[in-house]
Structures are given as C-alpha cells and as structure tokens.
Short mmCIF file of N, CA and C in Angstrom, two decimals:
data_model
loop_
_atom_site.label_atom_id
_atom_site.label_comp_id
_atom_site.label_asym_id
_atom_site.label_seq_id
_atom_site.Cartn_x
_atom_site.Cartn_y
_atom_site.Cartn_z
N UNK A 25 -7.24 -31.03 -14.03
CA UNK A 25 -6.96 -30.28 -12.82
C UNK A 25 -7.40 -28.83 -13.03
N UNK A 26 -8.27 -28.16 -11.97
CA UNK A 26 -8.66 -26.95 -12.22
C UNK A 26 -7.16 -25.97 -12.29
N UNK A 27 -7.60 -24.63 -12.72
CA UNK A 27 -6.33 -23.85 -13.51
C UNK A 27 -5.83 -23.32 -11.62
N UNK A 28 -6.55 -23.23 -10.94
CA UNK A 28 -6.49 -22.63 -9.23
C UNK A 28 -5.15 -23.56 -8.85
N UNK A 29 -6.50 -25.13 -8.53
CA UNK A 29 -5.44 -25.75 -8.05
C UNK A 29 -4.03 -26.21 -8.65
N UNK A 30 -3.86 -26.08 -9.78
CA UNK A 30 -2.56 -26.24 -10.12
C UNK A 30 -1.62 -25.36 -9.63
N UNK A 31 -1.95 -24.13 -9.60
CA UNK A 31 -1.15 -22.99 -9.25
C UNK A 31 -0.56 -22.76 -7.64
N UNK A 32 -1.87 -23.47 -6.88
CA UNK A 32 -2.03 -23.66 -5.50
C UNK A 32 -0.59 -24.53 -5.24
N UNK A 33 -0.56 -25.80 -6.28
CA UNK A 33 -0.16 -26.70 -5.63
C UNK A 33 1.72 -26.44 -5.91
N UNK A 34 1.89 -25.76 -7.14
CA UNK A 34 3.04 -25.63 -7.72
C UNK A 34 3.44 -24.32 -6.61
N UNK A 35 2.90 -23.12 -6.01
CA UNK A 35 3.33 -22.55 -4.70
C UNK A 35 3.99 -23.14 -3.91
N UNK A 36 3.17 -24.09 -3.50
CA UNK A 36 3.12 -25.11 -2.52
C UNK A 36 4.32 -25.74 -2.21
N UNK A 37 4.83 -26.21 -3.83
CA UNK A 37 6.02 -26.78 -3.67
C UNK A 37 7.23 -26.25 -3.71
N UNK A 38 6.94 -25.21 -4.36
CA UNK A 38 8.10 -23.56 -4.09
C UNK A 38 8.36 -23.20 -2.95
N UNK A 39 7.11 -23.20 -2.21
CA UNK A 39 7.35 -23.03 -1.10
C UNK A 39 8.71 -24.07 0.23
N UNK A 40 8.09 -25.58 -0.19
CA UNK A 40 8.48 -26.16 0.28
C UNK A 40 10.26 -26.29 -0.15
N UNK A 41 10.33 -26.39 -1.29
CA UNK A 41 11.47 -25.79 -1.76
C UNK A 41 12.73 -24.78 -1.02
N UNK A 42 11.71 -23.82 -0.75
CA UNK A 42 12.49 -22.70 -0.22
C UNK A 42 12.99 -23.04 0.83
N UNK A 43 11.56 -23.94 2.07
CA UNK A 43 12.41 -24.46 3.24
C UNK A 43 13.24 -25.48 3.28
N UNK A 44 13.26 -26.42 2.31
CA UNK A 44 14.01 -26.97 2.48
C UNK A 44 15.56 -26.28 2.33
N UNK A 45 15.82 -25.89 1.25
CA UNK A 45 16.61 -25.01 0.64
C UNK A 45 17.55 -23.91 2.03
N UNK A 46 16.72 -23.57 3.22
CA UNK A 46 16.75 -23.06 4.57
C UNK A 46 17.44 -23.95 5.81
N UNK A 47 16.56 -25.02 5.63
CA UNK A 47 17.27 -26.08 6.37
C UNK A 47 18.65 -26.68 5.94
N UNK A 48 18.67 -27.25 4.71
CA UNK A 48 19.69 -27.00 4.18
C UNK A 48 21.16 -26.30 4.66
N UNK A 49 20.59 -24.89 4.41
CA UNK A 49 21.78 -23.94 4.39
C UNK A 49 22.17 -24.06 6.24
N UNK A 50 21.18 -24.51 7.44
CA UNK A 50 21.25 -24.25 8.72
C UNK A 50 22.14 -25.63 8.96
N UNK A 51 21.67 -26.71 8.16
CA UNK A 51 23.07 -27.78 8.64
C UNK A 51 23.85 -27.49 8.47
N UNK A 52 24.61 -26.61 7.03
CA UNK A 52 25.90 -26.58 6.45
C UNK A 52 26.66 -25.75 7.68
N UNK A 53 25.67 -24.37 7.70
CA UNK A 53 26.50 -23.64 9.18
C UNK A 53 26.22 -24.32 10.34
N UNK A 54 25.62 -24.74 10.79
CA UNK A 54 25.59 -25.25 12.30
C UNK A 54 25.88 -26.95 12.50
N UNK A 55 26.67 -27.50 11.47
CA UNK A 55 27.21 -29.19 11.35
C UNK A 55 26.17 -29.71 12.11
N UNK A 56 26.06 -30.73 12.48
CA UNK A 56 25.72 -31.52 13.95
C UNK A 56 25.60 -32.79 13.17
N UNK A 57 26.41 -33.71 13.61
CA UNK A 57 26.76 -35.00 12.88
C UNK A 57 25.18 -35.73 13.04
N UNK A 58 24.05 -35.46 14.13
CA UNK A 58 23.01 -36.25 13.80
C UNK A 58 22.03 -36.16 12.83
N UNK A 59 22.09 -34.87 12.57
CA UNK A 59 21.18 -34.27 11.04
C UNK A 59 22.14 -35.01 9.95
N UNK A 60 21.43 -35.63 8.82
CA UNK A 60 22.33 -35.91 7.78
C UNK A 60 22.15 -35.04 6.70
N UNK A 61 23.02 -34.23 6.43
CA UNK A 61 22.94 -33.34 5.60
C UNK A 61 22.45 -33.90 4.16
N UNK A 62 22.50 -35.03 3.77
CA UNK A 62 22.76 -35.88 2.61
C UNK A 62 21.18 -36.18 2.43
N UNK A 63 20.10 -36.30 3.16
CA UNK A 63 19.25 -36.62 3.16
C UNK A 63 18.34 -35.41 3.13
N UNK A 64 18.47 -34.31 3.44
CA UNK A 64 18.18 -33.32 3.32
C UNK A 64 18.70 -32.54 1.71
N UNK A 65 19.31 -32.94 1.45
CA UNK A 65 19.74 -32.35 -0.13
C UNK A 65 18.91 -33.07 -1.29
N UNK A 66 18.89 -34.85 -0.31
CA UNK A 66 17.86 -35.74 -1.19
C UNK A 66 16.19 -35.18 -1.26
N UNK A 67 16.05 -34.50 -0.35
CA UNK A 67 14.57 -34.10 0.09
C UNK A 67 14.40 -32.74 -0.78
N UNK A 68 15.24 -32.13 -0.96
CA UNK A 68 15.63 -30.97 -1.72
C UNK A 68 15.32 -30.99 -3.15
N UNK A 69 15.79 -32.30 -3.84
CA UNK A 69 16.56 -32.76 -5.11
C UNK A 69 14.80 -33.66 -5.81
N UNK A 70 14.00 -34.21 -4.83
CA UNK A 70 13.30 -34.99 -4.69
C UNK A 70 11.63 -33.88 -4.72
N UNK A 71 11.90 -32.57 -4.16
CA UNK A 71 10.90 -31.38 -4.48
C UNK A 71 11.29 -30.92 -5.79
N UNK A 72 12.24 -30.95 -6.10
CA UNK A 72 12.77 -29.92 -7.71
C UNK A 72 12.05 -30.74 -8.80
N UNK A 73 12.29 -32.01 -8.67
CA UNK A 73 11.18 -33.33 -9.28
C UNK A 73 10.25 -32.99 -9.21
N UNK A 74 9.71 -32.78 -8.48
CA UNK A 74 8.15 -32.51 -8.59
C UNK A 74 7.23 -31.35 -9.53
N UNK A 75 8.53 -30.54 -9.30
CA UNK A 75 8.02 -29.11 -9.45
C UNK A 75 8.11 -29.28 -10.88
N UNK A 76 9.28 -30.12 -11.52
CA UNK A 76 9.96 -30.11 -12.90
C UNK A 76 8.07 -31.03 -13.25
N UNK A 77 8.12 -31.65 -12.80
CA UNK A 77 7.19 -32.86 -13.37
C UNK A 77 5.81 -31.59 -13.52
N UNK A 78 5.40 -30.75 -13.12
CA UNK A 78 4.58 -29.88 -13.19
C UNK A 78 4.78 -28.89 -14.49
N UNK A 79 6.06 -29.23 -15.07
CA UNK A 79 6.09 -28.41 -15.98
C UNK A 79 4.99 -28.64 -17.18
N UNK A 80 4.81 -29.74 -17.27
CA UNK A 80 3.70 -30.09 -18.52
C UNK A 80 2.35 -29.29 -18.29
N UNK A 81 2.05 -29.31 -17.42
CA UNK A 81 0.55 -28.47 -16.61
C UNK A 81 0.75 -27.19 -16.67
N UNK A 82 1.53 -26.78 -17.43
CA UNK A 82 1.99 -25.15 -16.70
C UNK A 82 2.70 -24.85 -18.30
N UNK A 83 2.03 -25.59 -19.23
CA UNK A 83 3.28 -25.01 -21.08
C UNK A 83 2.01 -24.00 -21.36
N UNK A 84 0.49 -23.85 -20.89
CA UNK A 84 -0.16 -23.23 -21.35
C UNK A 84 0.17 -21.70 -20.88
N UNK A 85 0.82 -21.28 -19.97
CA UNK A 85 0.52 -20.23 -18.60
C UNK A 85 1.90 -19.46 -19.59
N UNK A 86 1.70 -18.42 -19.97
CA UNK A 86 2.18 -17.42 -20.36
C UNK A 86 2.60 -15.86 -19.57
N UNK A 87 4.34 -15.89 -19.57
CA UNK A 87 4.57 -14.63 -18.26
C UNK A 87 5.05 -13.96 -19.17
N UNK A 88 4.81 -12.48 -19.20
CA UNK A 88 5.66 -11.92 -19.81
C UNK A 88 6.89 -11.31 -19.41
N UNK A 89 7.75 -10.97 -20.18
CA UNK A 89 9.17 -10.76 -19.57
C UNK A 89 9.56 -9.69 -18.70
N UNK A 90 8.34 -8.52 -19.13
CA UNK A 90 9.19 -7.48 -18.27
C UNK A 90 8.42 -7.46 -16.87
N UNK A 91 7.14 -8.96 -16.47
CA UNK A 91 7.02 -8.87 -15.07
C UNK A 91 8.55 -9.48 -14.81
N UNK A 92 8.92 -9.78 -15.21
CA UNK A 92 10.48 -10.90 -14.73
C UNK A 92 11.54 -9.58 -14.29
N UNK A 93 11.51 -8.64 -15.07
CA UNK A 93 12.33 -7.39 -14.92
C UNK A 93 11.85 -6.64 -13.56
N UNK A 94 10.84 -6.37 -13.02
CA UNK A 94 9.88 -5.85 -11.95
C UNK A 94 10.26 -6.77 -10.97
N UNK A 95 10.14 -8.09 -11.06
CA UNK A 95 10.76 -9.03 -9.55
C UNK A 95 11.95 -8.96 -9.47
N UNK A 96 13.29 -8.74 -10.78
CA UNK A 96 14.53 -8.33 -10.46
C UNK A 96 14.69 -7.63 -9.77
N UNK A 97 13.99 -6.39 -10.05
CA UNK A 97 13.81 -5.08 -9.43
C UNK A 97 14.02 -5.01 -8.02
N UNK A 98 12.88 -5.89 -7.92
CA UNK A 98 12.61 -5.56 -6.07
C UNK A 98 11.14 -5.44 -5.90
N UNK A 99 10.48 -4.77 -7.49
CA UNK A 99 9.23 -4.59 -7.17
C UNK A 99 8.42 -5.39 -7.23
N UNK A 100 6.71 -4.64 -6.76
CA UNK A 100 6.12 -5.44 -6.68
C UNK A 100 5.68 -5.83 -8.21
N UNK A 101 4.94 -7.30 -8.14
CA UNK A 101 4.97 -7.62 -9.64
C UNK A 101 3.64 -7.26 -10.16
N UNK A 102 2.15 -6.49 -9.62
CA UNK A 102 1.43 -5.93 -9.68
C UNK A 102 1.41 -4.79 -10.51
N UNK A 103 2.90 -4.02 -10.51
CA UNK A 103 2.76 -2.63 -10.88
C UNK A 103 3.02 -2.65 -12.22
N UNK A 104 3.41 -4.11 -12.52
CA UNK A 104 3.56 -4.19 -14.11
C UNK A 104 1.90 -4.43 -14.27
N UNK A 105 1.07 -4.97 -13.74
CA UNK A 105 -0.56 -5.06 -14.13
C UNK A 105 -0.79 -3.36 -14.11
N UNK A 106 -0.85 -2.68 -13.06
CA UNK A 106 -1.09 -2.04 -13.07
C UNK A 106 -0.81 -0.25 -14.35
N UNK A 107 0.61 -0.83 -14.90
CA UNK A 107 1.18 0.04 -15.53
C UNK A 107 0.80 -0.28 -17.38
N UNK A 108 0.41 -2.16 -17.53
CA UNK A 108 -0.56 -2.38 -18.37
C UNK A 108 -1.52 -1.55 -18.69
N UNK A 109 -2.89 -1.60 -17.58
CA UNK A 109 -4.01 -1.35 -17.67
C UNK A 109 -4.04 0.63 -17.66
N UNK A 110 -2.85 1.00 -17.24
CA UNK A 110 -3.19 2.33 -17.42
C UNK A 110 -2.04 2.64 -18.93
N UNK A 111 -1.50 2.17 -19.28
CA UNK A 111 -1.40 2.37 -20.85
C UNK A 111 -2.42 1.65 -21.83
N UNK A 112 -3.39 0.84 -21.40
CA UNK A 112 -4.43 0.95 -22.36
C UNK A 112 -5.14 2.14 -22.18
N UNK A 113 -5.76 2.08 -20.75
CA UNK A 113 -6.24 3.73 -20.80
C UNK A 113 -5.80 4.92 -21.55
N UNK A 114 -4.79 4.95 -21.77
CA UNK A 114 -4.37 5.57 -22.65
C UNK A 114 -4.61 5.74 -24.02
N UNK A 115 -3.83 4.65 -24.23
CA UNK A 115 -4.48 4.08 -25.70
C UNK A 115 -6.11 4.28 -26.11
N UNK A 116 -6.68 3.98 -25.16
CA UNK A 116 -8.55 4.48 -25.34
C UNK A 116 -8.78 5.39 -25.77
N UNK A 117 -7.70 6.56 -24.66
CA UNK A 117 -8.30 7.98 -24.50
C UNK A 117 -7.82 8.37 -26.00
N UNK A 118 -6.83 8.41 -27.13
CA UNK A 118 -6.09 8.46 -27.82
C UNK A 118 -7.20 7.94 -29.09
N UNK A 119 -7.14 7.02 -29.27
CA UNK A 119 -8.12 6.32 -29.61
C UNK A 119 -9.96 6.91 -29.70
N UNK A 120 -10.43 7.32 -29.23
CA UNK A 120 -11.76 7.85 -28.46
C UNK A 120 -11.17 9.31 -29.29
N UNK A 121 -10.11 9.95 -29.07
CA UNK A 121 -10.43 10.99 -29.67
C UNK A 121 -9.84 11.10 -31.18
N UNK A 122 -9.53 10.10 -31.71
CA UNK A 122 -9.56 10.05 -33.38
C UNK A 122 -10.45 9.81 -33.91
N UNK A 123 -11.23 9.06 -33.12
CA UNK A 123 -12.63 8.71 -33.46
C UNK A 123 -13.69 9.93 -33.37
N UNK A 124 -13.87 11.04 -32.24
CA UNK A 124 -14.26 11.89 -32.77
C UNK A 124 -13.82 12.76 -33.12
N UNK A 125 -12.81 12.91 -33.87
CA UNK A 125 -12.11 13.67 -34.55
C UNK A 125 -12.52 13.39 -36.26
N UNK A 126 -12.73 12.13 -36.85
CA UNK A 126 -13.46 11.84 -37.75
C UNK A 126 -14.43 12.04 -37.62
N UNK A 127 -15.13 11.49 -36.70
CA UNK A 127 -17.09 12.72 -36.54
C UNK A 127 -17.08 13.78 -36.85
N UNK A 128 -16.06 14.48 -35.99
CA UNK A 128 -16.31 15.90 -36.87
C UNK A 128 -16.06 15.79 -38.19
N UNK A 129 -14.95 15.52 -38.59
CA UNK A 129 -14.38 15.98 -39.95
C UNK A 129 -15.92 15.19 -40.90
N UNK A 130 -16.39 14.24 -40.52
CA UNK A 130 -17.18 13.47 -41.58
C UNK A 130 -18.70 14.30 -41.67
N UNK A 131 -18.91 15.61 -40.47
CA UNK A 131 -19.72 16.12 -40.22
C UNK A 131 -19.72 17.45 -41.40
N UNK A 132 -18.44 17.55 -41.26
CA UNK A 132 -17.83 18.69 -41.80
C UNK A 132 -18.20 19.00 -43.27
N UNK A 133 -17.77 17.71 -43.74
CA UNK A 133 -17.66 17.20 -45.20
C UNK A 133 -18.87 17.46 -45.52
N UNK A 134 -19.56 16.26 -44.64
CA UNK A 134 -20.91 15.82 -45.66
C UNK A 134 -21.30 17.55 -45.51
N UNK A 135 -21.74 18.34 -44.82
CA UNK A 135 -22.26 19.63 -44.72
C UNK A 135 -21.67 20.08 -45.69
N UNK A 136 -20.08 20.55 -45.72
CA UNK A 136 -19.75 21.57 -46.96
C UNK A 136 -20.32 20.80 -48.02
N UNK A 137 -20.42 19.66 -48.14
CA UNK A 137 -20.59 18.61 -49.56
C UNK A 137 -22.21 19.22 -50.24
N UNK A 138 -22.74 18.84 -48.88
CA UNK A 138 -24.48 19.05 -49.38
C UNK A 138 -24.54 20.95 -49.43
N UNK A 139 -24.07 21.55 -48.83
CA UNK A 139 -23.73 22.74 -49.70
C UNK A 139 -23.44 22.95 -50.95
N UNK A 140 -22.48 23.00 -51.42
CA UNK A 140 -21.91 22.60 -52.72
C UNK A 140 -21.94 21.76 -53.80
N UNK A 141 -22.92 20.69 -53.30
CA UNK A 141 -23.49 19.67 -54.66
C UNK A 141 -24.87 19.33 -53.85
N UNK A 142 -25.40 19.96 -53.68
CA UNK A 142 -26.77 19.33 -53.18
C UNK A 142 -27.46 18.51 -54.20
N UNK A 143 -27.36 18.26 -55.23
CA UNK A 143 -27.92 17.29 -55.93
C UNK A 143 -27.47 16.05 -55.76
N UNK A 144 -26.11 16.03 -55.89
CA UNK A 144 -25.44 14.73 -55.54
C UNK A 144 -25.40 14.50 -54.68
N UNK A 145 -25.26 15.24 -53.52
CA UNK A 145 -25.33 14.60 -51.77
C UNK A 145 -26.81 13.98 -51.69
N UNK A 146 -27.64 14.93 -52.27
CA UNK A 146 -29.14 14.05 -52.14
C UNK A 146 -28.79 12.80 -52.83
N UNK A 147 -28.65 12.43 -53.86
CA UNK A 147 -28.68 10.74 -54.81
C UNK A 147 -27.75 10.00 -53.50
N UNK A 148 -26.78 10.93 -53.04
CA UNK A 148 -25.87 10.42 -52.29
C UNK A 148 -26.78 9.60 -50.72
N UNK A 149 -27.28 10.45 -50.03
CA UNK A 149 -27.78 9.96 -49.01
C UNK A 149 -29.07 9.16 -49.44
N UNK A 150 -29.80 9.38 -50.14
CA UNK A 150 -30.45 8.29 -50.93
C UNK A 150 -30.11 7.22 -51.20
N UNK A 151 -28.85 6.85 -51.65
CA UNK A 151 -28.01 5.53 -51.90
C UNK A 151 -27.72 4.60 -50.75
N UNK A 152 -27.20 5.58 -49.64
CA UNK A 152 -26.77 5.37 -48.12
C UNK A 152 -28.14 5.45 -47.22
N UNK A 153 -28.88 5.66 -47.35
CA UNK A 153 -30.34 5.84 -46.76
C UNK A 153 -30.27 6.56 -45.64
N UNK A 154 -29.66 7.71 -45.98
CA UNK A 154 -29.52 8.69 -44.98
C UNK A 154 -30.39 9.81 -45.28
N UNK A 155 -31.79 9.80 -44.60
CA UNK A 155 -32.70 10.67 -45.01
C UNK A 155 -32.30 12.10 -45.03
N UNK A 156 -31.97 12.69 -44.56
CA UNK A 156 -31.50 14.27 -44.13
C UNK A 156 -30.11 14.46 -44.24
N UNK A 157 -29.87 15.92 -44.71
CA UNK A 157 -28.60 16.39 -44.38
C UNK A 157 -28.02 16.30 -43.25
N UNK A 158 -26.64 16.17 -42.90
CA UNK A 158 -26.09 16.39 -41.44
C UNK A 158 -26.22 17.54 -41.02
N UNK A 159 -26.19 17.79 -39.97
CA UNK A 159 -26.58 19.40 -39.15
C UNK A 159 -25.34 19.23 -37.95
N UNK A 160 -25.05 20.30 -37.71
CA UNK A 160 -23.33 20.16 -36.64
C UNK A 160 -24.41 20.61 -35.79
N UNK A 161 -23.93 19.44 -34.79
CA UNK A 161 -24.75 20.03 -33.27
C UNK A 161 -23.62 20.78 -32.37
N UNK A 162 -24.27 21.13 -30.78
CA UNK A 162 -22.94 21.61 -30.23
C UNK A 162 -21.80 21.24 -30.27
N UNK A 163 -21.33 20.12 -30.74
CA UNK A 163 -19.92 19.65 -30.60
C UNK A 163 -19.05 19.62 -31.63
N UNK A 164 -20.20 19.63 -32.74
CA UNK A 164 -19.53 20.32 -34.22
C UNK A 164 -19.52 21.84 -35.01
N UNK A 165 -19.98 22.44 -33.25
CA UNK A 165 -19.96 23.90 -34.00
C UNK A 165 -18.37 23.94 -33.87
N UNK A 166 -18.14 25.34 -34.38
CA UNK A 166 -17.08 25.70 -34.49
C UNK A 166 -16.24 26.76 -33.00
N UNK A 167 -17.16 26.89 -32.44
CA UNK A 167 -16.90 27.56 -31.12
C UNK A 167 -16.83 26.40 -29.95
N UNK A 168 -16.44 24.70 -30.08
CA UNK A 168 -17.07 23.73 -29.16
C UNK A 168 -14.88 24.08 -28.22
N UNK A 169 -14.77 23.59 -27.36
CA UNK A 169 -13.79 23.80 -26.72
C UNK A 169 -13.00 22.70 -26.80
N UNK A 170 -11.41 22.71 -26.84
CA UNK A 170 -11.05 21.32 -26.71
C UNK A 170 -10.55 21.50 -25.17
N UNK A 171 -10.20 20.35 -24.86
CA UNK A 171 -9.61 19.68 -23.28
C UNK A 171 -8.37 19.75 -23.72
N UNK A 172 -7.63 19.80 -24.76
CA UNK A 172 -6.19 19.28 -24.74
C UNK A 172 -6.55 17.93 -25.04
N UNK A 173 -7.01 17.35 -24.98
CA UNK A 173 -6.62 15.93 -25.37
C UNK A 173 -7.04 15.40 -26.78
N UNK A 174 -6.82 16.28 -27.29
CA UNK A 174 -7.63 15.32 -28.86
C UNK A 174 -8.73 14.91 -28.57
N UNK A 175 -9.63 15.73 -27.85
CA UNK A 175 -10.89 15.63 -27.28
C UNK A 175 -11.51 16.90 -28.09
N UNK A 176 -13.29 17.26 -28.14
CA UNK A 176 -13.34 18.17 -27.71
C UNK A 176 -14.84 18.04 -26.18
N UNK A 177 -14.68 19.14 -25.70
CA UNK A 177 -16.04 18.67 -24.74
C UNK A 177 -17.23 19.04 -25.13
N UNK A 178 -17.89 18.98 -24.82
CA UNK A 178 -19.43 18.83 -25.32
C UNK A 178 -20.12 17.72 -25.61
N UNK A 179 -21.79 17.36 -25.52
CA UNK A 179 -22.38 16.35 -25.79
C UNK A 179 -21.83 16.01 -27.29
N UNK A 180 -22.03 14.67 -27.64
CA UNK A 180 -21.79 14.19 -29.04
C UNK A 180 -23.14 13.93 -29.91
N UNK A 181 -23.88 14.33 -30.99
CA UNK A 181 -24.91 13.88 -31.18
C UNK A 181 -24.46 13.30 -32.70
N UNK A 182 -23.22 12.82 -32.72
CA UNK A 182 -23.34 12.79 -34.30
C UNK A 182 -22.80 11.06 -34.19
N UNK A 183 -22.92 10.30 -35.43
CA UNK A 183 -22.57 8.79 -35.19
C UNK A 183 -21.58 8.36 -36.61
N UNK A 184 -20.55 7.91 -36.41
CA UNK A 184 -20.12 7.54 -37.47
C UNK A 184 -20.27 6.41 -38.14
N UNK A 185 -20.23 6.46 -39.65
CA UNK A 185 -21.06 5.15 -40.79
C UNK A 185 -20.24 4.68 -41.06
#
C-alpha cells in the first residue's frame, strides 16, 4: 500500500469515528426509541477495529512527542515543523561560523608558521602538496568586520584541509 494512501485511509476512518462518536452522543441527548442506540455504539466499536487493525501499517511512522504537546496546546501542529527547521538554521549559522573561524585561525598559523620556520613549512607544504604559502585575503586581514555572529563579513577565499 502506497505510504499516501494509507494515511488517506486511516483519516478516513478517524474521521468516521468522530461522526459516529457525534451521532452517538445526539441519541443519548435526544432518546427516540426508533434510533437504536446499541447499534450505533456497534458501528462505533466496529470503526475502532479497523483503525486498531491499521496499526501494523503504521509501526514504521514515527511522531515525535513534543508535536503531541503542540496539539494539547491548541496549536497548530506545523509550528513544531516550523520551530524544527528554524533551530537547524540555527545550528548552520553556528556551525558555518566555527568553520570559518578555523579558516582563519588555520590561515593564521600556517602564515605565522611559514614565518618562523620557513624551512619546515616548505618540507611541510611539500608533504601536503600545498605549493605556496597561505596569504590572508580580505577576510583574513585583521581589519575584516564581524556581524556579531561568529561570522566575519567579507568574501572568503581561503579553504579548509
């Protein structure tokens, strides 16, 4: 069974569920000896079956708990997607700037390094087949600006190994 229609169909029966579940509750208040209430609870009892029997189709489908906390809520259950995808963003941005935050520093190094041992930084980039010394472009000068974010701005021309 495609992953759609399963989902389609298990609505479906939630749905039906619910009305019954409606009708239900409209005999209990409004009696009327020709509705049999009894048959309607069977019709009730007889959807919950179904839905149960769907459980095997549905051990793969993974919810996590705190959308369950968000429908307690009231809310919508979106804003837990939504509150996901902008704490990865986060995480990126966070992320993205440790990363060039080691560019620099690895810019840094190798430069003071090949300053200060230029013999060995040469055998060194020789080993690593890194023809040339590093050179700090705009983003590794020392005048480059930060954003606040564990950023700084400026083009990047440097790549980390």
């Amino acid at each position: 069974m495609v992953d759609r229609n399963r989902f389609e169909i298990l609505e479906e029966n939630i749905e039906s569920i619910i009305d019954h579940c409606r009708e239900a509750g409209i005999v209990v208040c409004d009696y009327q000896p020709s509705v049999s209430f009894q048959k309607k609870i069977n019709d009730l009892v007889y959807k919950l079956q179904d839905v149960d029997r769907m459980q095997v189709e549905m051990q793969d489908v993974h919810v996590p708990i705190e959308l369950f906390s968000k429908i307690d809520a009231g809310q919508n259950p979106q804003l837990y997607t939504r509150e996901c995808m902008e704490q990865a963003l986060a995480k990126n941005e966070a992320v993205r700037g440790k990363l060039d935050s080691l560019r620099r520093f690895r810019m840094l190094l190798m430069s003071e390094l090949s300053r200060q041992f230029p013999n060995e930084m040469a055998k060194y980039r020789a080993v690593r087949g890194d023809p040339e010394a590093p050179t700090l472009g705009p983003a590794m000068s020392s005048n480059s600006q930060s954003n606040g974010s564990g950023t700084e701005t400026g083009p990047e021309s440097v790549s980390l190994r």
